[in-house]
Amino acid sequence: MPTQKFRAGVVIAIRRENGDLMCFQRSDVVDSWQLPQGGIDVGELPVDAAWRELTEETGLTRGDVHLVSELSEWITYEYPTAVRDAMPDGGKRFGQTQKWFLFGLLDEANIEPKPDGVEFVGWQWMDPHHLLHHVVNFRQDSYGRAFSRLLP
């Protein structure tokens, strides 16, 4: 659950029929990949934030994907001290607590995400277990917990 110490956010897992996830390459960490994610604005419902972040970070819309499921619980992780101290808020937040959403594709053959070019510089389909080894280490546990609940 969000608090003053943990930023509320959403994570978007887009899965194709073979189980691979649409993963995005971070621009700021070499060989680091992740799922699209972002903060929840004041007064915004988590599901609305997921749709907004989906479009902002990937260029995909409701015409490209459909919502499959939402985790009922919040998944929380803490930032390492060095990351927390480098945050724009001066380290006031200890980490993030996130709602996870699983989306499926409406037409896999014609999907073409457009990474924002700022946070993400590329994308590829990736097996969830492979992604766990390429997400920044302080998020690995939260990804593992979410995958065990969200991905059948």
Backbone as JSON, one array per atom type, in Angstrom:
{
  "sequence": "MPTQKFRAGVVIAIRRENGDLMCFQRSDVVDSWQLPQGGIDVGELPVDAAWRELTEETGLTRGDVHLVSELSEWITYEYPTAVRDAMPDGGKRFGQTQKWFLFGLLDEANIEPKPDGVEFVGWQWMDPHHLLHHVVNFRQDSYGRAFSRLLP",
  "N": [[0.84, -1.18, 0.0], [0.56, 2.24, -0.8], [2.6, 4.77, 0.74], [3.99, 7.66, 2.42], [6.68, 7.1, 2.33], [6.99, 5.23, 0.34], [6.69, 5.24, -3.04], [3.8, 5.2, -5.03], [3.01, 3.09, -7.71], [2.67, 1.59, -11.01], [3.1, -1.48, -12.81], [3.52, -2.88, -15.98], [2.91, -5.78, -17.6], [3.21, -7.17, -20.65], [2.12, -9.8, -22.43], [2.78, -12.28, -24.85], [1.34, -14.98, -26.83], [3.07, -17.23, -26.53], [4.08, -16.91, -24.02], [6.21, -15.19, -23.61], [7.43, -11.97, -22.55], [7.01, -8.48, -23.27], [9.76, -6.59, -23.23], [11.81, -3.86, -22.17], [14.73, -2.03, -22.95], [16.78, -0.35, -20.75], [18.0, 3.01, -20.78], [19.9, 4.01, -19.09], [21.36, 2.1, -17.68], [23.67, -0.33, -18.4], [22.91, -3.21, -20.3], [20.48, -3.64, -18.98], [17.18, -4.49, -18.46], [13.62, -4.06, -18.39], [10.13, -4.07, -17.41], [7.51, -1.92, -18.65], [6.72, 0.83, -16.54], [5.41, 3.1, -14.05], [4.51, 6.08, -12.18], [1.59, 6.64, -10.11], [-0.73, 9.09, -10.53], [-2.02, 11.72, -8.4], [-5.24, 11.06, -7.23], [-5.76, 9.33, -9.3], [-6.81, 6.18, -10.53], [-5.24, 2.97, -10.11], [-5.52, 1.22, -12.39], [-6.13, 3.04, -14.41], [-3.78, 4.5, -14.45], [-2.08, 2.51, -15.37], [-2.96, 2.13, -18.03], [-2.37, 4.71, -19.02], [0.45, 4.9, -18.63], [1.23, 2.77, -20.23], [0.77, 3.76, -22.84], [2.37, 6.12, -22.78], [5.0, 5.1, -22.39], [5.38, 3.07, -24.27], [3.98, 3.58, -26.59], [1.85, 2.03, -27.3], [-1.69, 1.3, -27.42], [-5.17, 1.07, -26.35], [-6.16, -0.17, -28.56], [-4.28, -2.02, -29.21], [-3.78, -3.84, -27.15], [-5.24, -5.89, -24.52], [-6.64, -5.88, -21.24], [-5.79, -8.4, -19.04], [-5.44, -9.3, -16.36], [-5.15, -8.15, -12.92], [-2.97, -7.82, -10.23], [-4.05, -8.41, -6.95], [-2.79, -7.58, -4.65], [-0.31, -5.18, -3.45], [3.01, -4.88, -4.62], [6.05, -4.43, -3.1], [9.22, -2.8, -3.04], [12.51, -1.89, -1.87], [14.77, 0.82, -2.43], [18.31, 0.61, -3.01], [20.71, 2.24, -0.85], [22.46, 4.02, -2.26], [21.05, 4.48, -4.63], [18.68, 5.58, -3.63], [19.68, 7.94, -2.43], [20.42, 9.34, -4.69], [18.09, 10.09, -5.87], [15.66, 12.44, -7.17], [14.12, 13.5, -5.08], [15.79, 13.67, -2.97], [16.2, 11.4, -1.43], [14.01, 10.91, 0.18], [12.07, 9.04, -0.21], [11.82, 5.57, 0.29], [11.49, 3.53, -1.49], [9.44, 1.76, -3.86], [5.98, 0.95, -4.17], [3.96, -1.19, -5.89], [1.28, -1.79, -8.21], [0.58, -4.51, -10.2], [-0.07, -5.3, -13.59], [-1.39, -7.45, -16.06], [-1.32, -7.71, -19.49], [-2.68, -8.74, -22.64], [-2.08, -9.36, -26.13], [-3.87, -7.93, -28.85], [-3.51, -8.21, -31.59], [-1.0, -9.87, -32.48], [0.72, -10.03, -34.71], [0.91, -7.48, -35.81], [2.09, -5.79, -33.98], [3.98, -3.09, -32.77], [5.85, -1.64, -30.71], [6.9, 1.6, -29.54], [9.55, 2.64, -28.05], [10.2, 5.24, -25.65], [12.63, 6.55, -26.03], [13.99, 8.01, -24.18], [13.86, 7.01, -21.42], [13.85, 4.35, -22.23], [15.6, 2.51, -24.75], [15.34, 0.46, -26.52], [13.61, -2.6, -27.42], [12.46, -5.98, -26.8], [11.15, -9.33, -27.11], [10.99, -11.45, -24.31], [11.67, -14.26, -22.29], [10.11, -14.67, -19.12], [11.74, -15.72, -17.02], [14.29, -15.3, -17.98], [14.3, -12.52, -18.1], [14.36, -11.91, -15.36], [17.05, -12.13, -14.76], [18.1, -9.93, -15.94], [17.0, -7.6, -15.07], [17.41, -4.71, -12.98], [19.27, -5.38, -10.01], [18.04, -4.76, -7.5], [15.38, -4.9, -8.02], [14.8, -7.49, -8.63], [13.72, -9.38, -6.78], [11.11, -8.37, -6.34], [10.05, -8.58, -8.92], [10.17, -11.37, -9.23], [8.36, -12.18, -7.21], [5.99, -11.0, -8.17], [5.75, -12.25, -10.7], [5.31, -14.91, -9.92], [2.74, -14.8, -9.0], [1.22, -13.52, -10.95], [1.68, -14.58, -13.5], [0.5, -17.37, -15.04]],
  "CA": [[0.0, 0.0, 0.0], [1.38, 3.45, -0.87], [2.8, 5.61, 1.91], [4.91, 8.76, 2.11], [8.02, 6.54, 2.13], [7.0, 4.35, -0.83], [5.97, 5.82, -4.17], [2.8, 4.32, -5.65], [3.21, 2.97, -9.15], [2.12, 0.44, -11.73], [3.98, -2.21, -13.71], [2.72, -3.41, -17.08], [3.46, -6.96, -18.24], [2.51, -7.46, -21.9], [2.5, -11.17, -22.74], [2.26, -12.87, -26.09], [0.79, -16.32, -26.63], [4.06, -18.22, -26.09], [4.47, -16.6, -22.65], [7.25, -14.16, -23.54], [7.0, -10.63, -22.16], [7.58, -7.35, -23.98], [10.71, -5.99, -22.3], [12.41, -2.63, -22.68], [16.11, -1.81, -22.54], [16.98, 0.94, -20.08], [19.04, 3.84, -21.37], [20.87, 4.47, -18.09], [22.1, 0.99, -17.08], [24.07, -1.25, -19.46], [22.3, -4.54, -20.3], [19.39, -3.7, -18.02], [15.87, -4.55, -19.09], [12.51, -4.05, -17.44], [8.78, -3.88, -17.94], [7.06, -0.53, -18.49], [6.19, 1.15, -15.22], [5.34, 4.54, -13.78], [3.8, 6.51, -10.99], [0.15, 6.88, -10.11], [-1.0, 10.5, -10.22], [-2.98, 11.98, -7.33], [-6.63, 10.88, -7.64], [-5.84, 8.4, -10.43], [-6.92, 4.77, -10.2], [-4.11, 2.21, -10.65], [-5.77, 0.72, -13.74], [-6.02, 4.18, -15.34], [-2.35, 4.79, -14.54], [-1.49, 1.47, -16.21], [-3.26, 2.47, -19.42], [-1.63, 5.93, -19.37], [1.87, 4.57, -18.73], [1.39, 1.92, -21.4], [0.88, 4.62, -24.01], [3.51, 7.01, -22.63], [6.29, 4.44, -22.46], [5.51, 2.13, -25.39], [3.23, 4.0, -27.77], [0.72, 1.13, -27.52], [-2.97, 1.83, -26.96], [-6.24, 0.08, -26.15], [-6.35, -0.88, -29.81], [-3.21, -3.0, -29.37], [-3.74, -4.81, -26.06], [-6.41, -5.98, -23.64], [-6.3, -6.17, -19.86], [-6.06, -9.78, -18.66], [-5.62, -9.39, -14.91], [-4.47, -7.21, -12.03], [-2.68, -8.39, -8.92], [-4.86, -7.77, -5.91], [-1.92, -6.97, -3.65], [0.77, -4.29, -3.86], [4.35, -5.46, -4.51], [6.9, -3.35, -2.63], [10.67, -3.01, -2.94], [13.29, -0.75, -1.38], [15.95, 1.23, -3.19], [19.59, 0.62, -2.28], [21.02, 3.57, -0.33], [23.04, 4.86, -3.3], [19.97, 4.87, -5.54], [17.79, 6.47, -2.89], [20.34, 9.23, -2.25], [20.52, 10.02, -5.99], [16.75, 10.43, -6.35], [15.35, 13.88, -7.17], [13.52, 13.94, -3.82], [16.82, 13.68, -1.94], [16.17, 10.19, -0.62], [12.87, 10.89, 1.12], [11.32, 7.8, -0.43], [12.64, 4.39, 0.48], [11.28, 2.59, -2.57], [8.17, 1.85, -4.56], [4.98, -0.09, -4.01], [3.37, -1.19, -7.23], [0.23, -2.68, -8.68], [1.0, -5.16, -11.44], [-1.14, -5.58, -14.55], [-1.05, -8.32, -17.18], [-2.04, -7.41, -20.72], [-2.48, -9.61, -23.78], [-2.09, -8.66, -27.42], [-5.05, -8.12, -29.7], [-3.03, -8.66, -32.9], [0.44, -10.02, -32.29], [1.47, -9.84, -35.96], [1.07, -6.07, -36.17], [2.5, -4.99, -32.81], [5.25, -2.39, -32.95], [5.99, -0.6, -29.68], [7.84, 2.68, -29.81], [10.13, 3.12, -26.79], [10.21, 6.7, -25.57], [13.93, 7.09, -26.42], [14.6, 8.67, -23.02], [14.04, 5.96, -20.42], [14.09, 3.1, -22.93], [16.2, 2.69, -26.07], [15.03, -0.67, -27.37], [12.68, -3.57, -26.84], [12.47, -7.33, -27.35], [10.39, -10.33, -26.37], [11.9, -12.15, -23.41], [11.09, -15.19, -21.33], [10.13, -14.04, -17.8], [12.88, -16.17, -16.21], [15.47, -14.6, -18.52], [14.19, -11.12, -17.66], [14.77, -11.82, -13.96], [18.51, -11.99, -14.71], [18.5, -8.7, -16.63], [16.4, -6.45, -14.41], [18.35, -4.26, -11.95], [19.23, -6.37, -8.92], [17.14, -4.44, -6.39], [14.0, -5.19, -8.42], [14.65, -8.9, -8.97], [12.8, -10.06, -5.86], [9.72, -7.93, -6.58], [9.64, -9.18, -10.18], [9.92, -12.78, -8.96], [7.1, -12.31, -6.46], [4.87, -10.66, -9.06], [5.62, -13.29, -11.72], [4.74, -16.13, -9.34], [1.31, -14.59, -8.77], [0.53, -12.96, -12.11], [1.87, -15.39, -14.71], [0.14, -18.78, -14.8]],
  "C": [[0.89, 1.25, 0.0], [1.44, 4.19, 0.47], [3.7, 6.77, 1.5], [6.31, 8.24, 1.8], [8.13, 5.65, 0.89], [6.1, 4.92, -1.91], [5.02, 4.79, -4.75], [3.01, 4.29, -7.15], [2.52, 1.74, -9.71], [3.23, -0.19, -12.57], [3.09, -2.91, -14.72], [3.45, -4.58, -17.73], [2.6, -7.26, -19.47], [3.02, -8.82, -22.38], [1.94, -11.6, -24.08], [1.92, -14.33, -25.84], [1.79, -17.34, -26.13], [4.58, -17.96, -24.67], [5.56, -15.56, -22.51], [6.63, -12.81, -23.19], [7.7, -9.57, -23.01], [8.45, -6.57, -23.0], [11.42, -4.82, -22.98], [13.79, -2.42, -22.08], [16.27, -0.41, -21.97], [18.12, 1.71, -20.75], [20.16, 4.15, -20.39], [21.69, 3.36, -17.43], [22.39, -0.04, -18.17], [23.45, -2.63, -19.24], [21.21, -4.71, -19.24], [18.06, -3.57, -18.76], [14.8, -4.5, -18.02], [11.19, -3.97, -18.18], [8.42, -2.4, -17.81], [6.46, -0.32, -17.1], [6.12, 2.66, -15.07], [4.5, 4.83, -12.57], [2.31, 6.69, -11.21], [-0.06, 8.33, -9.7], [-2.04, 10.61, -9.1], [-4.41, 11.86, -7.88], [-6.83, 9.89, -8.77], [-5.96, 6.97, -9.91], [-5.72, 4.02, -10.78], [-4.34, 1.71, -12.07], [-5.68, 1.84, -14.77], [-4.56, 4.58, -15.52], [-1.66, 3.77, -15.44], [-1.74, 1.77, -17.69], [-2.47, 3.7, -19.88], [-0.15, 5.62, -19.57], [2.15, 3.67, -19.93], [1.61, 2.76, -22.64], [2.12, 5.51, -23.94], [4.84, 6.31, -22.89], [6.48, 3.53, -23.67], [4.86, 2.6, -26.68], [2.04, 3.11, -28.07], [-0.54, 1.72, -26.9], [-3.95, 0.69, -26.71], [-6.55, -0.68, -27.43], [-5.32, -1.98, -30.05], [-3.26, -4.13, -28.35], [-5.07, -4.86, -25.32], [-5.93, -6.36, -22.24], [-6.74, -7.6, -19.52], [-6.33, -9.88, -17.16], [-4.81, -8.32, -14.18], [-4.19, -7.94, -10.72], [-3.49, -7.67, -7.86], [-3.99, -7.06, -4.87], [-0.91, -6.02, -4.28], [2.08, -5.04, -3.66], [5.31, -4.3, -4.19], [8.37, -3.75, -2.67], [11.33, -1.73, -2.45], [14.45, -0.47, -2.32], [17.2, 0.97, -2.36], [19.9, 2.07, -1.87], [21.55, 4.5, -1.42], [21.99, 5.34, -4.29], [19.04, 5.86, -4.86], [18.4, 7.86, -2.75], [20.44, 10.03, -3.55], [19.17, 10.44, -6.55], [16.5, 11.93, -6.27], [14.76, 14.38, -5.85], [14.52, 13.92, -2.66], [16.8, 12.48, -1.0], [15.05, 10.11, 0.38], [12.03, 9.63, 0.97], [12.27, 6.62, -0.36], [12.53, 3.4, -0.68], [9.96, 2.83, -3.25], [7.27, 0.7, -4.12], [4.12, -0.04, -5.25], [2.23, -2.19, -7.38], [0.69, -3.22, -10.03], [-0.22, -5.52, -12.28], [-0.6, -6.47, -15.67], [-1.95, -7.98, -18.35], [-1.72, -8.47, -21.76], [-2.58, -8.79, -25.05], [-3.38, -8.93, -28.17], [-4.65, -8.66, -31.06], [-1.51, -8.71, -32.87], [1.25, -9.71, -33.55], [1.76, -8.38, -36.26], [1.53, -5.19, -35.01], [3.87, -4.35, -33.06], [5.36, -1.28, -31.91], [7.04, 0.42, -30.08], [8.39, 3.18, -28.48], [10.3, 4.63, -26.82], [11.54, 7.34, -25.95], [14.65, 7.81, -25.29], [14.9, 7.61, -21.96], [14.44, 4.64, -21.07], [14.65, 3.37, -24.32], [15.94, 1.52, -27.01], [14.05, -1.6, -26.68], [12.91, -4.93, -27.48], [11.55, -8.21, -26.52], [11.37, -11.14, -25.54], [11.11, -13.09, -22.5], [11.17, -14.55, -19.94], [11.33, -14.45, -16.94], [14.17, -15.52, -16.68], [15.46, -13.14, -18.07], [14.66, -10.95, -16.22], [16.28, -11.62, -13.81], [19.0, -10.7, -15.34], [17.81, -7.45, -16.1], [17.38, -6.0, -13.32], [18.16, -5.09, -10.68], [18.25, -6.02, -7.8], [15.67, -4.62, -6.75], [13.76, -6.68, -8.65], [13.65, -9.62, -8.06], [11.35, -9.66, -6.12], [9.2, -8.51, -7.89], [9.32, -10.66, -9.96], [8.61, -13.01, -8.22], [5.9, -12.04, -7.36], [4.66, -11.75, -10.11], [4.96, -14.53, -11.15], [3.24, -16.01, -9.12], [0.54, -14.22, -10.04], [0.58, -13.85, -13.34], [1.55, -16.85, -14.43], [1.15, -19.73, -15.43]]
}
